[in-house]
């Protein structure tokens, strides 16, 4: 790995630094960023807490770098052909760092699926909380967010890729089963139920809303796939979704 030129050993009259960090470990070690943060931690009124925060922040950064690398690889490479060596190279971390956060490629993929699902679930709950009115208006708001917000659009692009890649179906199904075991679906539906205006829905209970949300998500799945394939005009797709949500409503 190339070193970097210190301003004390300038290579030219302009006396500018020339820095090339090939990975996070070099940045943290050879450029002594860790030393600087450690000194800042001891100057903090609570040194132990400050240093803990520093290490937590670095750990979160490395873990997310690995997750981002996996997603980037998966969008262009069949799951069965992805290698940990290519992931750590893309993430700029060592193999030892990889195994600090994940036990295997399967564990990493499962974690990535959980992270993306959490984003979609957050979008669903926020749509109900922001509308605070009818079922169809809340679901339509989620469709608008998926089409207009890059973060949620990326989630559906990933879902589309999962359905297209047969080599990852077993690990994807396992991740879905883990999601159901943790009762996260039930907690999500409860939040949506509490956010709704129930005055227009006599007899509505959590179970009925669960079925309606399930059918509504199938509508969103189909609309999202058509949108990602550029199979129809986005405005037309939003209208199609709104009509189907009105029927469910």
PDB file of C-alpha atoms in Angstrom:
ATOM      1  CA  UNK A   1       0.000   0.000   0.000  1.00  0.00           C
ATOM      2  CA  UNK A   2       1.417   3.430  -0.903  1.00  0.00           C
ATOM      3  CA  UNK A   3       2.369   5.598   2.025  1.00  0.00           C
ATOM      4  CA  UNK A   4       1.599   9.294   2.157  1.00  0.00           C
ATOM      5  CA  UNK A   5       3.842  12.328   2.079  1.00  0.00           C
ATOM      6  CA  UNK A   6       4.116  14.293   5.292  1.00  0.00           C
ATOM      7  CA  UNK A   7       4.236  18.100   5.128  1.00  0.00           C
ATOM      8  CA  UNK A   8       7.538  17.802   7.021  1.00  0.00           C
ATOM      9  CA  UNK A   9       8.956  15.968   4.026  1.00  0.00           C
ATOM     10  CA  UNK A  10       7.410  17.970   1.221  1.00  0.00           C
ATOM     11  CA  UNK A  11       8.019  16.664  -2.292  1.00  0.00           C
ATOM     12  CA  UNK A  12       7.605  20.001  -4.064  1.00  0.00           C
ATOM     13  CA  UNK A  13       7.645  23.766  -3.616  1.00  0.00           C
ATOM     14  CA  UNK A  14       3.878  23.919  -3.159  1.00  0.00           C
ATOM     15  CA  UNK A  15       4.336  22.027   0.142  1.00  0.00           C
ATOM     16  CA  UNK A  16       0.935  20.329  -0.186  1.00  0.00           C
ATOM     17  CA  UNK A  17       0.104  16.995   1.374  1.00  0.00           C
ATOM     18  CA  UNK A  18      -0.473  14.114  -1.005  1.00  0.00           C
ATOM     19  CA  UNK A  19      -2.636  11.511   0.708  1.00  0.00           C
ATOM     20  CA  UNK A  20      -3.685   8.118  -0.634  1.00  0.00           C
ATOM     21  CA  UNK A  21      -5.512   5.889   1.847  1.00  0.00           C
ATOM     22  CA  UNK A  22      -6.194   2.516   0.288  1.00  0.00           C
ATOM     23  CA  UNK A  23      -8.459   1.235   3.041  1.00  0.00           C
ATOM     24  CA  UNK A  24      -9.925   2.107   6.420  1.00  0.00           C
ATOM     25  CA  UNK A  25      -7.246   0.227   8.340  1.00  0.00           C
ATOM     26  CA  UNK A  26      -4.513   2.339   6.742  1.00  0.00           C
ATOM     27  CA  UNK A  27      -6.463   5.512   7.448  1.00  0.00           C
ATOM     28  CA  UNK A  28      -6.943   4.487  11.076  1.00  0.00           C
ATOM     29  CA  UNK A  29      -3.459   3.122  11.678  1.00  0.00           C
ATOM     30  CA  UNK A  30      -0.800   4.575   9.393  1.00  0.00           C
ATOM     31  CA  UNK A  31      -2.335   8.054   9.349  1.00  0.00           C
ATOM     32  CA  UNK A  32      -2.840   7.794  13.146  1.00  0.00           C
ATOM     33  CA  UNK A  33      -6.462   8.927  13.169  1.00  0.00           C
ATOM     34  CA  UNK A  34      -6.968   6.537  16.074  1.00  0.00           C
ATOM     35  CA  UNK A  35      -4.274   8.327  18.104  1.00  0.00           C
ATOM     36  CA  UNK A  36      -5.919  11.675  17.542  1.00  0.00           C
ATOM     37  CA  UNK A  37      -9.328  10.407  18.585  1.00  0.00           C
ATOM     38  CA  UNK A  38      -7.865   8.726  21.651  1.00  0.00           C
ATOM     39  CA  UNK A  39      -6.338  12.034  22.763  1.00  0.00           C
ATOM     40  CA  UNK A  40      -9.662  13.753  22.224  1.00  0.00           C
ATOM     41  CA  UNK A  41     -11.318  11.038  24.269  1.00  0.00           C
ATOM     42  CA  UNK A  42      -9.052  11.590  27.264  1.00  0.00           C
ATOM     43  CA  UNK A  43      -9.750  15.315  27.098  1.00  0.00           C
ATOM     44  CA  UNK A  44     -13.469  14.590  27.337  1.00  0.00           C
ATOM     45  CA  UNK A  45     -15.130  15.060  30.725  1.00  0.00           C
ATOM     46  CA  UNK A  46     -15.975  11.368  30.654  1.00  0.00           C
ATOM     47  CA  UNK A  47     -13.026   9.732  28.912  1.00  0.00           C
ATOM     48  CA  UNK A  48     -14.319   6.172  29.135  1.00  0.00           C
ATOM     49  CA  UNK A  49     -17.659   7.097  27.626  1.00  0.00           C
ATOM     50  CA  UNK A  50     -16.010   9.156  24.886  1.00  0.00           C
ATOM     51  CA  UNK A  51     -13.649   6.354  23.844  1.00  0.00           C
ATOM     52  CA  UNK A  52     -16.550   3.898  23.837  1.00  0.00           C
ATOM     53  CA  UNK A  53     -18.429   6.211  21.501  1.00  0.00           C
ATOM     54  CA  UNK A  54     -15.401   6.467  19.228  1.00  0.00           C
ATOM     55  CA  UNK A  55     -15.018   2.712  18.917  1.00  0.00           C
ATOM     56  CA  UNK A  56     -18.761   2.306  18.439  1.00  0.00           C
ATOM     57  CA  UNK A  57     -18.752   4.868  15.649  1.00  0.00           C
ATOM     58  CA  UNK A  58     -15.841   3.140  13.899  1.00  0.00           C
ATOM     59  CA  UNK A  59     -17.529  -0.239  14.304  1.00  0.00           C
ATOM     60  CA  UNK A  60     -20.785   1.084  12.865  1.00  0.00           C
ATOM     61  CA  UNK A  61     -18.892   2.591   9.943  1.00  0.00           C
ATOM     62  CA  UNK A  62     -17.082  -0.655   9.138  1.00  0.00           C
ATOM     63  CA  UNK A  63     -20.219  -2.752   9.466  1.00  0.00           C
ATOM     64  CA  UNK A  64     -22.183  -0.452   7.183  1.00  0.00           C
ATOM     65  CA  UNK A  65     -19.304  -0.407   4.695  1.00  0.00           C
ATOM     66  CA  UNK A  66     -19.521  -4.204   4.493  1.00  0.00           C
ATOM     67  CA  UNK A  67     -23.309  -4.091   4.071  1.00  0.00           C
ATOM     68  CA  UNK A  68     -22.998  -1.485   1.320  1.00  0.00           C
ATOM     69  CA  UNK A  69     -20.366  -3.594  -0.423  1.00  0.00           C
ATOM     70  CA  UNK A  70     -22.626  -6.645  -0.302  1.00  0.00           C
ATOM     71  CA  UNK A  71     -25.534  -4.748  -1.779  1.00  0.00           C
ATOM     72  CA  UNK A  72     -23.390  -3.307  -4.580  1.00  0.00           C
ATOM     73  CA  UNK A  73     -21.996  -6.760  -5.416  1.00  0.00           C
ATOM     74  CA  UNK A  74     -25.402  -8.423  -5.269  1.00  0.00           C
ATOM     75  CA  UNK A  75     -26.963  -5.963  -7.707  1.00  0.00           C
ATOM     76  CA  UNK A  76     -24.502  -7.019 -10.427  1.00  0.00           C
ATOM     77  CA  UNK A  77     -23.309 -10.500  -9.411  1.00  0.00           C
ATOM     78  CA  UNK A  78     -25.246 -13.727  -8.702  1.00  0.00           C
ATOM     79  CA  UNK A  79     -25.312 -14.466  -4.995  1.00  0.00           C
ATOM     80  CA  UNK A  80     -23.557 -17.812  -5.458  1.00  0.00           C
ATOM     81  CA  UNK A  81     -20.600 -16.092  -7.153  1.00  0.00           C
ATOM     82  CA  UNK A  82     -20.012 -13.420  -4.507  1.00  0.00           C
ATOM     83  CA  UNK A  83     -16.815 -13.969  -2.505  1.00  0.00           C
ATOM     84  CA  UNK A  84     -15.830 -12.503   0.840  1.00  0.00           C
ATOM     85  CA  UNK A  85     -12.474 -11.494  -0.675  1.00  0.00           C
ATOM     86  CA  UNK A  86     -14.233  -9.211  -3.157  1.00  0.00           C
ATOM     87  CA  UNK A  87     -16.467  -7.772  -0.440  1.00  0.00           C
ATOM     88  CA  UNK A  88     -13.609  -6.783   1.868  1.00  0.00           C
ATOM     89  CA  UNK A  89     -11.743  -5.249  -1.058  1.00  0.00           C
ATOM     90  CA  UNK A  90     -14.772  -3.161  -2.020  1.00  0.00           C
ATOM     91  CA  UNK A  91     -15.428  -2.180   1.621  1.00  0.00           C
ATOM     92  CA  UNK A  92     -11.772  -1.318   2.266  1.00  0.00           C
ATOM     93  CA  UNK A  93     -11.468  -3.454   5.385  1.00  0.00           C
ATOM     94  CA  UNK A  94      -9.453  -6.517   6.423  1.00  0.00           C
ATOM     95  CA  UNK A  95     -10.739 -10.081   6.493  1.00  0.00           C
ATOM     96  CA  UNK A  96     -10.373 -10.065  10.280  1.00  0.00           C
ATOM     97  CA  UNK A  97     -12.622  -7.006  10.472  1.00  0.00           C
ATOM     98  CA  UNK A  98     -15.254  -8.777   8.376  1.00  0.00           C
ATOM     99  CA  UNK A  99     -15.494 -11.655  10.854  1.00  0.00           C
ATOM    100  CA  UNK A 100     -15.852  -9.247  13.765  1.00  0.00           C
ATOM    101  CA  UNK A 101     -19.301  -8.347  12.446  1.00  0.00           C
ATOM    102  CA  UNK A 102     -20.486 -11.335  10.401  1.00  0.00           C
ATOM    103  CA  UNK A 103     -20.028 -15.081  10.709  1.00  0.00           C
ATOM    104  CA  UNK A 104     -20.383 -15.801   7.001  1.00  0.00           C
ATOM    105  CA  UNK A 105     -21.654 -14.509   3.674  1.00  0.00           C
ATOM    106  CA  UNK A 106     -25.085 -15.924   4.554  1.00  0.00           C
ATOM    107  CA  UNK A 107     -25.106 -14.039   7.862  1.00  0.00           C
ATOM    108  CA  UNK A 108     -24.200 -10.822   6.035  1.00  0.00           C
ATOM    109  CA  UNK A 109     -26.938 -11.305   3.438  1.00  0.00           C
ATOM    110  CA  UNK A 110     -29.520 -11.975   6.149  1.00  0.00           C
ATOM    111  CA  UNK A 111     -28.468  -8.834   8.023  1.00  0.00           C
ATOM    112  CA  UNK A 112     -28.734  -6.814   4.809  1.00  0.00           C
ATOM    113  CA  UNK A 113     -32.245  -8.138   4.187  1.00  0.00           C
ATOM    114  CA  UNK A 114     -33.282  -7.216   7.720  1.00  0.00           C
ATOM    115  CA  UNK A 115     -31.882  -3.710   7.295  1.00  0.00           C
ATOM    116  CA  UNK A 116     -33.719  -3.113   4.026  1.00  0.00           C
ATOM    117  CA  UNK A 117     -36.939  -4.564   5.424  1.00  0.00           C
ATOM    118  CA  UNK A 118     -36.697  -2.199   8.391  1.00  0.00           C
ATOM    119  CA  UNK A 119     -36.553   0.723   5.952  1.00  0.00           C
ATOM    120  CA  UNK A 120     -39.670  -0.480   4.144  1.00  0.00           C
ATOM    121  CA  UNK A 121     -41.477  -1.115   7.423  1.00  0.00           C
ATOM    122  CA  UNK A 122     -40.511   2.361   8.616  1.00  0.00           C
ATOM    123  CA  UNK A 123     -41.941   3.809   5.407  1.00  0.00           C
ATOM    124  CA  UNK A 124     -45.226   1.936   5.910  1.00  0.00           C
ATOM    125  CA  UNK A 125     -45.635   3.082   9.512  1.00  0.00           C
ATOM    126  CA  UNK A 126     -44.706   6.676   8.671  1.00  0.00           C
ATOM    127  CA  UNK A 127     -47.258   6.727   5.838  1.00  0.00           C
ATOM    128  CA  UNK A 128     -50.036   5.804   8.284  1.00  0.00           C
ATOM    129  CA  UNK A 129     -48.780   8.205  10.944  1.00  0.00           C
ATOM    130  CA  UNK A 130     -48.494  11.117   8.511  1.00  0.00           C
ATOM    131  CA  UNK A 131     -51.926  10.598   6.960  1.00  0.00           C
ATOM    132  CA  UNK A 132     -53.762   9.776  10.196  1.00  0.00           C
ATOM    133  CA  UNK A 133     -56.855   9.090   8.139  1.00  0.00           C
ATOM    134  CA  UNK A 134     -57.946   6.374   5.731  1.00  0.00           C
ATOM    135  CA  UNK A 135     -56.313   3.111   4.721  1.00  0.00           C
ATOM    136  CA  UNK A 136     -56.211   3.898   1.006  1.00  0.00           C
ATOM    137  CA  UNK A 137     -54.684   7.363   1.547  1.00  0.00           C
ATOM    138  CA  UNK A 138     -51.931   5.877   3.716  1.00  0.00           C
ATOM    139  CA  UNK A 139     -51.080   3.144   1.208  1.00  0.00           C
ATOM    140  CA  UNK A 140     -51.084   5.646  -1.664  1.00  0.00           C
ATOM    141  CA  UNK A 141     -48.683   7.822   0.280  1.00  0.00           C
ATOM    142  CA  UNK A 142     -46.329   4.847   0.602  1.00  0.00           C
ATOM    143  CA  UNK A 143     -46.451   4.308  -3.185  1.00  0.00           C
ATOM    144  CA  UNK A 144     -45.563   7.961  -3.749  1.00  0.00           C
ATOM    145  CA  UNK A 145     -42.648   7.666  -1.372  1.00  0.00           C
ATOM    146  CA  UNK A 146     -41.336   4.540  -3.086  1.00  0.00           C
ATOM    147  CA  UNK A 147     -41.371   6.248  -6.469  1.00  0.00           C
ATOM    148  CA  UNK A 148     -40.090   9.620  -5.332  1.00  0.00           C
ATOM    149  CA  UNK A 149     -37.600   8.724  -2.573  1.00  0.00           C
ATOM    150  CA  UNK A 150     -34.334   7.130  -3.694  1.00  0.00           C
ATOM    151  CA  UNK A 151     -33.855   5.260  -0.398  1.00  0.00           C
ATOM    152  CA  UNK A 152     -37.130   3.352  -0.719  1.00  0.00           C
ATOM    153  CA  UNK A 153     -36.683   2.875  -4.448  1.00  0.00           C
ATOM    154  CA  UNK A 154     -33.349   1.178  -3.728  1.00  0.00           C
ATOM    155  CA  UNK A 155     -35.112  -1.207  -1.343  1.00  0.00           C
ATOM    156  CA  UNK A 156     -37.511  -2.332  -4.036  1.00  0.00           C
ATOM    157  CA  UNK A 157     -34.701  -2.691  -6.557  1.00  0.00           C
ATOM    158  CA  UNK A 158     -33.084  -5.065  -4.082  1.00  0.00           C
ATOM    159  CA  UNK A 159     -36.354  -6.998  -3.685  1.00  0.00           C
ATOM    160  CA  UNK A 160     -36.602  -7.315  -7.448  1.00  0.00           C
ATOM    161  CA  UNK A 161     -33.054  -8.647  -7.597  1.00  0.00           C
ATOM    162  CA  UNK A 162     -33.828 -11.238  -4.897  1.00  0.00           C
ATOM    163  CA  UNK A 163     -36.748 -12.544  -6.954  1.00  0.00           C
ATOM    164  CA  UNK A 164     -34.595 -12.730 -10.079  1.00  0.00           C
ATOM    165  CA  UNK A 165     -31.619 -14.514  -8.476  1.00  0.00           C
ATOM    166  CA  UNK A 166     -32.523 -18.121  -7.767  1.00  0.00           C
ATOM    167  CA  UNK A 167     -29.227 -18.784  -5.961  1.00  0.00           C
ATOM    168  CA  UNK A 168     -30.230 -16.666  -2.948  1.00  0.00           C
ATOM    169  CA  UNK A 169     -33.802 -17.899  -2.429  1.00  0.00           C
ATOM    170  CA  UNK A 170     -32.983 -20.299   0.386  1.00  0.00           C
ATOM    171  CA  UNK A 171     -31.156 -17.729   2.504  1.00  0.00           C
ATOM    172  CA  UNK A 172     -33.824 -15.110   1.666  1.00  0.00           C
ATOM    173  CA  UNK A 173     -36.595 -17.474   2.806  1.00  0.00           C
ATOM    174  CA  UNK A 174     -34.664 -18.142   6.028  1.00  0.00           C
ATOM    175  CA  UNK A 175     -34.410 -14.394   6.670  1.00  0.00           C
ATOM    176  CA  UNK A 176     -38.187 -14.060   6.171  1.00  0.00           C
ATOM    177  CA  UNK A 177     -38.850 -16.816   8.692  1.00  0.00           C
ATOM    178  CA  UNK A 178     -36.619 -15.077  11.242  1.00  0.00           C
ATOM    179  CA  UNK A 179     -38.556 -11.863  10.672  1.00  0.00           C
ATOM    180  CA  UNK A 180     -41.844 -13.622  11.433  1.00  0.00           C
ATOM    181  CA  UNK A 181     -40.427 -15.272  14.566  1.00  0.00           C
ATOM    182  CA  UNK A 182     -39.522 -11.885  16.043  1.00  0.00           C
ATOM    183  CA  UNK A 183     -43.150 -10.667  15.787  1.00  0.00           C
ATOM    184  CA  UNK A 184     -41.955  -7.584  13.923  1.00  0.00           C
ATOM    185  CA  UNK A 185     -44.842  -7.844  11.474  1.00  0.00           C
ATOM    186  CA  UNK A 186     -47.377  -7.773  14.292  1.00  0.00           C
ATOM    187  CA  UNK A 187     -45.675  -4.764  15.918  1.00  0.00           C
ATOM    188  CA  UNK A 188     -45.708  -2.896  12.602  1.00  0.00           C
ATOM    189  CA  UNK A 189     -49.394  -3.564  12.011  1.00  0.00           C
ATOM    190  CA  UNK A 190     -50.188  -2.440  15.566  1.00  0.00           C
ATOM    191  CA  UNK A 191     -48.515   0.928  14.927  1.00  0.00           C
ATOM    192  CA  UNK A 192     -50.478   1.341  11.695  1.00  0.00           C
ATOM    193  CA  UNK A 193     -53.726   0.424  13.478  1.00  0.00           C
ATOM    194  CA  UNK A 194     -53.101   2.965  16.241  1.00  0.00           C
ATOM    195  CA  UNK A 195     -52.336   5.718  13.723  1.00  0.00           C
ATOM    196  CA  UNK A 196     -55.554   5.267  11.715  1.00  0.00           C
ATOM    197  CA  UNK A 197     -58.766   7.230  12.107  1.00  0.00           C
ATOM    198  CA  UNK A 198     -61.193   4.443  13.067  1.00  0.00           C
ATOM    199  CA  UNK A 199     -64.356   6.545  12.769  1.00  0.00           C
ATOM    200  CA  UNK A 200     -64.927   5.462   9.174  1.00  0.00           C
ATOM    201  CA  UNK A 201     -64.287   1.783   9.861  1.00  0.00           C
ATOM    202  CA  UNK A 202     -66.861   0.312  12.263  1.00  0.00           C
ATOM    203  CA  UNK A 203     -65.825  -3.147  13.371  1.00  0.00           C
ATOM    204  CA  UNK A 204     -62.208  -2.743  12.237  1.00  0.00           C
ATOM    205  CA  UNK A 205     -59.732  -4.740  14.295  1.00  0.00           C
ATOM    206  CA  UNK A 206     -56.018  -5.477  14.022  1.00  0.00           C
ATOM    207  CA  UNK A 207     -56.562  -8.808  12.276  1.00  0.00           C
ATOM    208  CA  UNK A 208     -58.669  -7.281   9.485  1.00  0.00           C
ATOM    209  CA  UNK A 209     -56.168  -4.490   9.014  1.00  0.00           C
ATOM    210  CA  UNK A 210     -53.368  -7.089   8.851  1.00  0.00           C
ATOM    211  CA  UNK A 211     -55.078  -8.791   5.904  1.00  0.00           C
ATOM    212  CA  UNK A 212     -55.720  -5.467   4.185  1.00  0.00           C
ATOM    213  CA  UNK A 213     -52.089  -4.397   4.579  1.00  0.00           C
ATOM    214  CA  UNK A 214     -50.940  -7.786   3.267  1.00  0.00           C
ATOM    215  CA  UNK A 215     -53.056  -7.414   0.125  1.00  0.00           C
ATOM    216  CA  UNK A 216     -52.016  -3.790  -0.197  1.00  0.00           C
ATOM    217  CA  UNK A 217     -48.343  -4.752  -0.110  1.00  0.00           C
ATOM    218  CA  UNK A 218     -48.965  -7.203  -2.973  1.00  0.00           C
ATOM    219  CA  UNK A 219     -50.362  -4.289  -4.970  1.00  0.00           C
ATOM    220  CA  UNK A 220     -47.283  -2.218  -4.122  1.00  0.00           C
ATOM    221  CA  UNK A 221     -44.994  -5.091  -5.076  1.00  0.00           C
ATOM    222  CA  UNK A 222     -46.578  -5.362  -8.528  1.00  0.00           C
ATOM    223  CA  UNK A 223     -46.637  -1.589  -9.056  1.00  0.00           C
ATOM    224  CA  UNK A 224     -43.003  -1.289  -7.936  1.00  0.00           C
ATOM    225  CA  UNK A 225     -41.837  -4.004 -10.328  1.00  0.00           C
ATOM    226  CA  UNK A 226     -43.647  -2.302 -13.234  1.00  0.00           C
ATOM    227  CA  UNK A 227     -42.081   1.007 -12.212  1.00  0.00           C
ATOM    228  CA  UNK A 228     -38.558  -0.402 -12.024  1.00  0.00           C
ATOM    229  CA  UNK A 229     -39.010  -2.072 -15.431  1.00  0.00           C
ATOM    230  CA  UNK A 230     -40.260   1.239 -16.903  1.00  0.00           C
ATOM    231  CA  UNK A 231     -43.324  -0.670 -18.063  1.00  0.00           C
ATOM    232  CA  UNK A 232     -45.715   2.237 -17.520  1.00  0.00           C
ATOM    233  CA  UNK A 233     -45.812   5.937 -16.775  1.00  0.00           C
ATOM    234  CA  UNK A 234     -45.316   6.625 -13.029  1.00  0.00           C
ATOM    235  CA  UNK A 235     -48.437   8.796 -12.894  1.00  0.00           C
ATOM    236  CA  UNK A 236     -50.467   5.997 -14.450  1.00  0.00           C
ATOM    237  CA  UNK A 237     -49.043   3.480 -11.977  1.00  0.00           C
ATOM    238  CA  UNK A 238     -49.958   5.701  -9.027  1.00  0.00           C
ATOM    239  CA  UNK A 239     -53.516   5.924 -10.336  1.00  0.00           C
ATOM    240  CA  UNK A 240     -53.715   2.150 -10.733  1.00  0.00           C
ATOM    241  CA  UNK A 241     -52.496   1.644  -7.177  1.00  0.00           C
ATOM    242  CA  UNK A 242     -54.936   4.233  -5.777  1.00  0.00           C
ATOM    243  CA  UNK A 243     -57.895   2.476  -7.424  1.00  0.00           C
ATOM    244  CA  UNK A 244     -56.901  -0.897  -6.001  1.00  0.00           C
ATOM    245  CA  UNK A 245     -56.373   0.598  -2.535  1.00  0.00           C
ATOM    246  CA  UNK A 246     -59.840   2.182  -2.773  1.00  0.00           C
ATOM    247  CA  UNK A 247     -61.329  -1.280  -3.396  1.00  0.00           C
ATOM    248  CA  UNK A 248     -59.521  -2.662  -0.373  1.00  0.00           C
ATOM    249  CA  UNK A 249     -60.595   0.357   1.671  1.00  0.00           C
TER     250      UNK A 249
END
